[in-house]
Amino acid sequence: AQTVTQSQPEMSVQEAETVTLSCTYDTSENNYYLFWYKQPPSRQMILVIRQEAYKQQNATENRFSVNFQKAAKSFSLKISDSQLGDTAMYFCAFMKGSKLTFGKGITLSVRP
Amino acid sequence: KAGVTQTPRYLIKTRGQQVTLSCSPISGHRSVSWYQQTPGQGLQFLFEYFSETQRNKGNFPGRFSGRQFSNSRSEMNVSTLELGDSALYLCASGTSGGNLGTQYFGPGTRLLVL
């Protein structure tokens, strides 16, 4: 069974600065997908970024990028130029087959 | 394209009752998955349907069931409700499931069991 660990329960960052959210996972699979989802106070789960395990290149989406280390089973999210709207809970997730396995999440607060 | 829709958004039930939640996926998506979110257990996978067939199932009791219709809309049913069933129920849709499908979530149904 897969497990996803987000060891930091919460973080805070000043607006316009950069923050990195950590995630590690455990699996014996070779092909899988990794995701970061954002859940603001509205509770709507929003896809932030996706990484295919077979791709060595780290995924980027505007201000969001990942550092994917397959051998270390590490998948961190870097948010550049943090904005107030980035305040939310962030979940790291592993997907194999049709099932997403989520970490416990991290609460990110962006300070003005 | 319209996103994933879920109805109702809020629901209050009493113990022992049953409840049905509905999910309409993004147009063209054939995979629908259901997740339960609670403060204590976090996000847990319930089941996934693809082309009207349950393709994957999480570790939940038989009181939790679902189905998918020919138009890909899905319903989830919980019978004999317990207090611990109070949660946010999230539905997600994807193009084909498996390793090809990113899942996109609906706004959720918040269920409170009294």
Short mmCIF file of C-alpha atoms in Angstrom, two decimals:
data_model
loop_
_atom_site.label_atom_id
_atom_site.label_comp_id
_atom_site.label_asym_id
_atom_site.label_seq_id
_atom_site.Cartn_x
_atom_site.Cartn_y
_atom_site.Cartn_z
CA ALA A 1 0.00 0.00 0.00
CA GLN A 2 1.09 3.52 -0.73
CA THR A 3 1.59 6.13 1.96
CA VAL A 4 2.06 9.87 1.63
CA THR A 5 3.67 11.91 4.41
CA GLN A 6 3.47 15.64 4.91
CA SER A 7 5.36 16.22 8.11
CA GLN A 8 4.82 19.98 8.43
CA PRO A 9 1.28 20.71 9.69
CA GLU A 10 1.47 24.41 8.96
CA MET A 11 3.66 27.10 7.48
CA SER A 12 3.58 30.85 7.11
CA VAL A 13 5.17 33.05 4.45
CA GLN A 14 5.34 36.75 3.73
CA GLU A 15 3.58 37.97 0.61
CA ALA A 16 5.89 38.00 -2.46
CA GLU A 17 8.34 35.57 -0.89
CA THR A 18 9.03 31.94 -1.79
CA VAL A 19 7.96 28.93 0.23
CA THR A 20 8.56 25.18 -0.17
CA LEU A 21 6.15 22.52 1.04
CA SER A 22 7.56 19.05 1.65
CA CYS A 23 6.12 15.67 0.80
CA THR A 24 7.50 12.14 0.86
CA TYR A 25 5.80 8.96 -0.25
CA ASP A 26 6.37 5.27 -0.10
CA THR A 27 5.60 2.87 -2.92
CA SER A 28 7.00 -0.15 -4.69
CA GLU A 29 5.46 0.98 -7.97
CA ASN A 30 7.54 2.34 -10.82
CA ASN A 31 4.90 4.16 -12.84
CA TYR A 32 2.56 6.53 -11.05
CA TYR A 33 1.45 10.15 -10.85
CA LEU A 34 1.98 12.71 -8.11
CA PHE A 35 -0.16 15.77 -7.50
CA TRP A 36 -0.43 18.83 -5.35
CA TYR A 37 -3.96 19.99 -4.64
CA LYS A 38 -4.99 23.19 -2.92
CA GLN A 39 -8.08 23.47 -0.69
CA PRO A 40 -8.97 27.05 0.26
CA PRO A 41 -11.53 27.85 2.98
CA SER A 42 -14.30 27.30 0.42
CA ARG A 43 -13.30 23.58 0.58
CA GLN A 44 -13.12 23.27 -3.21
CA MET A 45 -10.18 21.00 -4.05
CA ILE A 46 -8.16 22.62 -6.82
CA LEU A 47 -5.42 20.95 -8.86
CA VAL A 48 -2.14 22.86 -8.55
CA ILE A 49 0.35 20.71 -10.41
CA ARG A 50 0.92 17.17 -11.65
CA GLN A 51 4.07 15.11 -12.15
CA GLU A 52 4.42 11.86 -14.08
CA ALA A 53 6.90 9.52 -12.39
CA TYR A 54 8.48 8.51 -15.68
CA LYS A 55 9.44 12.10 -16.47
CA GLN A 56 12.72 13.32 -15.05
CA GLN A 57 11.89 16.95 -15.76
CA ASN A 58 10.23 18.75 -12.88
CA ALA A 59 6.75 20.10 -13.62
CA THR A 60 6.06 23.83 -13.49
CA GLU A 61 2.83 25.83 -13.63
CA ASN A 62 3.41 29.59 -13.52
CA ARG A 63 4.50 30.37 -9.94
CA PHE A 64 4.32 26.74 -8.87
CA SER A 65 7.06 24.19 -9.44
CA VAL A 66 8.03 20.86 -7.98
CA ASN A 67 11.26 19.19 -7.00
CA PHE A 68 10.70 15.52 -7.81
CA GLN A 69 13.33 13.12 -6.52
CA LYS A 70 12.16 9.65 -7.53
CA ALA A 71 14.91 7.67 -5.83
CA ALA A 72 14.38 9.56 -2.57
CA LYS A 73 10.59 9.40 -3.02
CA SER A 74 10.34 13.09 -2.40
CA PHE A 75 7.97 15.55 -4.07
CA SER A 76 8.15 19.13 -2.78
CA LEU A 77 6.16 22.11 -4.02
CA LYS A 78 7.76 25.53 -4.41
CA ILE A 79 5.51 28.57 -4.55
CA SER A 80 7.24 31.70 -5.83
CA ASP A 81 6.01 35.27 -5.34
CA SER A 82 3.44 34.12 -2.77
CA GLN A 83 0.07 35.84 -2.96
CA LEU A 84 -2.68 36.27 -0.37
CA GLY A 85 -4.87 33.99 -2.48
CA ASP A 86 -2.40 31.16 -1.96
CA THR A 87 -3.61 30.86 1.64
CA ALA A 88 -5.08 27.37 1.80
CA MET A 89 -4.52 23.80 2.84
CA TYR A 90 -2.20 21.96 0.42
CA PHE A 91 -2.38 18.23 -0.11
CA CYS A 92 0.22 16.03 -1.72
CA ALA A 93 -1.29 13.00 -3.44
CA PHE A 94 -0.09 9.79 -5.09
CA MET A 95 -2.04 8.10 -7.84
CA LYS A 96 -1.73 4.56 -9.09
CA GLY A 97 -4.60 3.14 -11.03
CA SER A 98 -7.69 5.17 -10.29
CA LYS A 99 -7.08 5.80 -6.61
CA LEU A 100 -5.59 8.92 -5.05
CA THR A 101 -3.81 8.54 -1.73
CA PHE A 102 -3.49 11.84 0.11
CA GLY A 103 -1.17 13.16 2.76
CA LYS A 104 -2.58 14.84 5.86
CA GLY A 105 -2.12 18.26 4.32
CA ILE A 106 -0.32 21.43 5.32
CA THR A 107 -1.97 24.74 6.16
CA LEU A 108 -0.20 27.60 4.41
CA SER A 109 -0.83 31.16 5.52
CA VAL A 110 0.39 34.08 3.42
CA ARG A 111 0.95 37.23 5.50
CA PRO A 112 0.38 40.68 3.95
CA LYS B 1 -16.63 23.36 -19.85
CA ALA B 2 -18.64 23.22 -16.68
CA GLY B 3 -16.85 21.70 -13.72
CA VAL B 4 -17.87 18.81 -11.52
CA THR B 5 -21.15 19.48 -9.76
CA GLN B 6 -22.41 17.89 -6.58
CA THR B 7 -25.84 18.01 -5.02
CA PRO B 8 -26.92 18.74 -2.43
CA ARG B 9 -24.20 20.97 -1.03
CA TYR B 10 -25.33 20.57 2.58
CA LEU B 11 -27.33 17.89 4.29
CA ILE B 12 -28.44 17.19 7.84
CA LYS B 13 -29.63 13.71 8.76
CA THR B 14 -30.22 11.74 11.92
CA ARG B 15 -28.68 8.45 12.94
CA GLY B 16 -30.20 5.44 11.26
CA GLN B 17 -31.41 7.32 8.20
CA GLN B 18 -30.00 6.85 4.74
CA VAL B 19 -28.72 9.45 2.31
CA THR B 20 -28.02 9.72 -1.40
CA LEU B 21 -25.48 12.13 -2.83
CA SER B 22 -25.19 12.99 -6.50
CA CYS B 23 -22.26 13.89 -8.71
CA SER B 24 -22.22 15.08 -12.32
CA PRO B 25 -18.77 14.83 -13.90
CA ILE B 26 -17.15 17.15 -16.39
CA SER B 27 -18.59 16.56 -19.84
CA GLY B 28 -16.69 13.75 -21.55
CA HIS B 29 -15.28 12.31 -18.34
CA ARG B 30 -16.20 8.69 -17.76
CA SER B 31 -14.45 8.06 -14.44
CA VAL B 32 -16.03 9.21 -11.19
CA SER B 33 -14.40 8.72 -7.79
CA TRP B 34 -15.70 9.45 -4.31
CA TYR B 35 -13.69 10.53 -1.26
CA GLN B 36 -14.59 11.16 2.36
CA GLN B 37 -12.85 14.00 4.20
CA THR B 38 -12.89 14.24 7.99
CA PRO B 39 -10.64 16.16 10.39
CA GLY B 40 -9.49 12.95 12.04
CA GLN B 41 -8.96 10.61 9.08
CA GLY B 42 -8.21 13.13 6.35
CA LEU B 43 -9.09 12.26 2.79
CA GLN B 44 -10.01 8.65 2.17
CA PHE B 45 -10.92 6.92 -1.07
CA LEU B 46 -14.37 5.35 -1.15
CA PHE B 47 -14.75 3.94 -4.68
CA GLU B 48 -14.37 4.64 -8.36
CA TYR B 49 -16.75 4.01 -11.23
CA PHE B 50 -15.93 3.84 -14.90
CA SER B 51 -18.48 3.13 -17.61
CA GLU B 52 -21.09 2.12 -15.02
CA THR B 53 -18.77 -0.43 -13.37
CA GLN B 54 -17.13 -0.16 -9.98
CA ARG B 55 -13.47 -0.47 -10.78
CA ASN B 56 -11.85 0.18 -7.42
CA LYS B 57 -13.04 0.22 -3.83
CA GLY B 58 -11.61 1.61 -0.62
CA ASN B 59 -11.82 0.19 2.86
CA PHE B 60 -15.31 1.27 3.90
CA PRO B 61 -18.20 -0.83 5.25
CA GLY B 62 -20.94 -2.11 2.99
CA ARG B 63 -23.24 0.70 4.18
CA PHE B 64 -21.42 2.83 1.63
CA SER B 65 -22.43 2.04 -1.93
CA GLY B 66 -22.54 3.77 -5.26
CA ARG B 67 -23.55 3.50 -8.84
CA GLN B 68 -22.94 5.19 -12.13
CA PHE B 69 -25.44 5.86 -14.88
CA SER B 70 -25.00 5.69 -18.63
CA ASN B 71 -24.48 9.48 -18.77
CA SER B 72 -21.58 9.08 -16.29
CA ARG B 73 -23.45 10.75 -13.46
CA SER B 74 -22.86 8.97 -10.19
CA GLU B 75 -24.68 8.57 -6.92
CA MET B 76 -23.35 7.53 -3.56
CA ASN B 77 -25.61 6.05 -0.90
CA VAL B 78 -24.97 5.65 2.79
CA SER B 79 -27.45 3.54 4.72
CA THR B 80 -28.01 3.38 8.48
CA LEU B 81 -26.13 6.59 9.12
CA GLU B 82 -23.79 6.84 12.08
CA LEU B 83 -22.45 9.95 13.80
CA GLY B 84 -19.00 9.16 12.39
CA ASP B 85 -20.32 9.50 8.85
CA SER B 86 -20.41 13.27 9.29
CA ALA B 87 -17.91 14.48 6.72
CA LEU B 88 -17.29 16.35 3.52
CA TYR B 89 -17.90 13.99 0.61
CA LEU B 90 -15.94 14.88 -2.49
CA CYS B 91 -16.53 13.62 -5.97
CA ALA B 92 -13.86 13.73 -8.65
CA SER B 93 -14.03 13.04 -12.36
CA GLY B 94 -11.37 12.04 -14.84
CA THR B 95 -11.11 11.18 -18.50
CA SER B 96 -10.27 7.52 -18.20
CA GLY B 97 -8.94 6.83 -14.75
CA GLY B 98 -5.81 4.78 -14.36
CA ASN B 99 -2.53 6.43 -15.06
CA LEU B 100 -3.98 8.62 -17.76
CA GLY B 101 -6.47 10.55 -15.72
CA THR B 102 -5.99 13.58 -13.58
CA GLN B 103 -8.93 13.89 -11.22
CA TYR B 104 -10.87 17.13 -10.95
CA PHE B 105 -12.93 17.70 -7.85
CA GLY B 106 -16.40 19.04 -7.23
CA PRO B 107 -17.28 21.45 -4.40
CA GLY B 108 -18.33 18.61 -2.10
CA THR B 109 -21.40 17.72 -0.06
CA ARG B 110 -21.16 18.46 3.63
CA LEU B 111 -23.10 15.84 5.59
CA LEU B 112 -23.94 16.29 9.23
CA VAL B 113 -25.39 13.32 11.13
CA LEU B 114 -27.16 14.15 14.38
#
